[in-house]
Amino acid sequence: MKRYRMGRIGPGLLALFLVARLAQAADDGVAQRVEQLLGQMTLEEKVGQLNQLSGKEFTGPATAKVRSMEAEIRSGGVGSMLNIKGVPDTRRLQALALQSRLRIPLLFGLDVIHGYQTVFPVPLGESASWDLEAIEESARIAAREASASGIHWTFAPMVDIGRDPRWGRVMEGAGEDSYLGSRIAQARVRGFQGARLGGVESVMATAKHFAAYGAAIAGRDYNAVDMSEQMLHETYLPPFKAALDAGAATFMNAFNTLNGIPATGHASLQRDILKGAWGFKGFVVSDWGSVREMVVHGYAGDLPDAAAKALAAGSDMDMESNAYSSSLAAQVRAGKVAMAQVDDAVRRVLTKKFELGLFDDPYRFSDPAREQAALNDPRHREAARRIAGKSIVLLKNAGGVLPLKRGLRSIAVVGPLADARRDLEGGWIVKSNADRMASLVDAVREAAGPSTKVSYAPGCDVACLGKDGFAAALQAARDADVVVLALGESWDMSGEAKSRADLTLPGRQGELFEALCAIGKTPVVVINAGRPLIFENVAEQAGAILYAWFPGSEGGRATADVLFGDVNPSARLPMTFPRNMGQIPISYQQYETGRPVRDDRNIVYKSAYIDSPNTPRYAFGHGLSYTSFAYRDLTLSQASMGPGGKITLSFLLANSGKRAGTEVVQLYLRDPVASVVRPVKELKGFQLLSLQPGEERQVTFTIDRETLSFFDRKLAWTAEPGKFELMVGSASSDIRLRRTIELLP
């Protein structure tokens, strides 16, 4: 028998080998325990594991419904609950589950979307940071707080690609680009789950909504989706595959129909792609009531029919439809539903419960001391402020208006969101911390210091239906050296079921801006929103514009940090901002037409609008800094490569300004001739580089066959020989360096 010495393998490789063997042994042990338990279960107990109920009623009085639900839990008829949080309630309900015959613990799930107690920027805003480490950190903090409060599972991240800002749920995603969205999906999964399921400071992640929900027709929530298989595979599925590759424990299906079939009952999506081609081993949960809604869609005749079709399609757990619990057992006995499908779904759910360690200690995520420590850790709020600062996009800075100088005589902070607190948190929060928050005007007072007079007048509320408050706002502005105007949406104007047909500033907010301009003031505008808005007059006339999104618990202070230059903005837009509603949906990744616009002065018989510029207001990847960066001397290691080769692209990046700053360098590609027409640009890489004034650094990207690949007309992932254009720049609209390479046969 061969003997290997330690030195021959190397301690690092040996450690990795041992970790892999231990992990495999653990997986094998879990599989054995699952099969043993499955063999002991009755059909009703199996179906119970696939039943998820909302527990909001448990926080109120003991009604007949609550007593019925408690009995269902004690009988083993409930596998998971959502909307239960906190150590006392999760421990109490877990104790009920442990009274069941087989003592199978509950899973507690919750929508921990952008923080638990500490609220971070809404996901779209945080995605504007393009900072994967920061995004992973915020998910890790959310997991730490949630898991300490008895939560095992978050219904996040949402990885839907969104190119229509009318759809309110763009707030929950990472924007319009599949590459950026895929990288962010992986960062969030890693942050929520940690290195491996079972850590008491981690929660299971959910990649949602599978699939194509972000393409709802006309941006109207819950609406149908109709798209080509090419578009589905090329644009909307990649972030889901990336989340799976990062280890996402669960998937959630979607409310929408996809090409006529509800996603909840879509076997091609769930059985063929997710569990088949991709080999997903976790479980799929329906969205709220989406099994039941297949009846409303007209895809199922009644609730039992919907249950049978959802399970057959691969939807393992029924969230709040009462479809599985009310009909599956009878349908199995009648031969209408296969027992093998039930067993497969139950096996997937039980596996996660074992992996979380709940059978060994059902209360391991419900620790009162750990809950108090996690929810009161000051480092979490420090991180929230830092990450919010990274997420605020400087859209415009005419003449270097920003940063504001300290020592100003007076500053007027006006506008409907100037003193907002709850609105800064955005939607989908677990707990509001409004009483602990600083509004923008509070934060400006803190940052400006006692020698600067800071006045405040709202002008109007967010709806801004009247002008009664304009006079006070104008008076405050007249007496000020600088006017900061806070505009935008209220927290409940973006999110689920918050589609908007008009994305201009609400009410008469735009008139408030124009009134300030009319008295000779050029405001610095701060916009809070959960989606791209349309604000053409503001974009044309404002001195500077900060797009602060809904920035979270520390958003007021983070905005002031950027206003005064304590933070040099580095964020970049993850979605294209249109000039007007007629351009929507809009993306930088458009396809070339046979009559493209090459010159805006010549649009006759071209693919163009005749009543609007055809360029966006702000392009994907756009974002300014208080310093400047120079790109030069692009070189290639070689100009061509074979199928197994690689090309290294290198160039020099210099901070050519007077402040330290961070540049988000972006690599784009174009395949000008292919068997399927390719987009005019595709993001293929990005790097964040922080440089001191005058500092210069070499930046490199590696291009290989994978970089050049796409889905062909047969949906095969392939790279075709030919020439490709590489583009490096600061935004999709700001390309600084170009070079052509060739892939040889």
XYZ file of C-alpha atoms in Angstrom, residues 150 215 380 382 407 429 456 490 562 567 615 674 724:
13
model
C -35.240 32.295 16.657
C -40.435 40.921 -16.411
C -24.107 46.878 13.469
C -21.708 51.567 12.423
C -18.149 76.884 8.500
C -38.512 45.951 7.384
C -35.863 73.526 8.141
C -42.472 57.698 0.856
C -21.492 62.364 1.606
C -17.355 60.008 2.499
C -30.385 58.241 -24.610
C -22.891 35.796 -33.969
C -14.899 40.604 -29.953
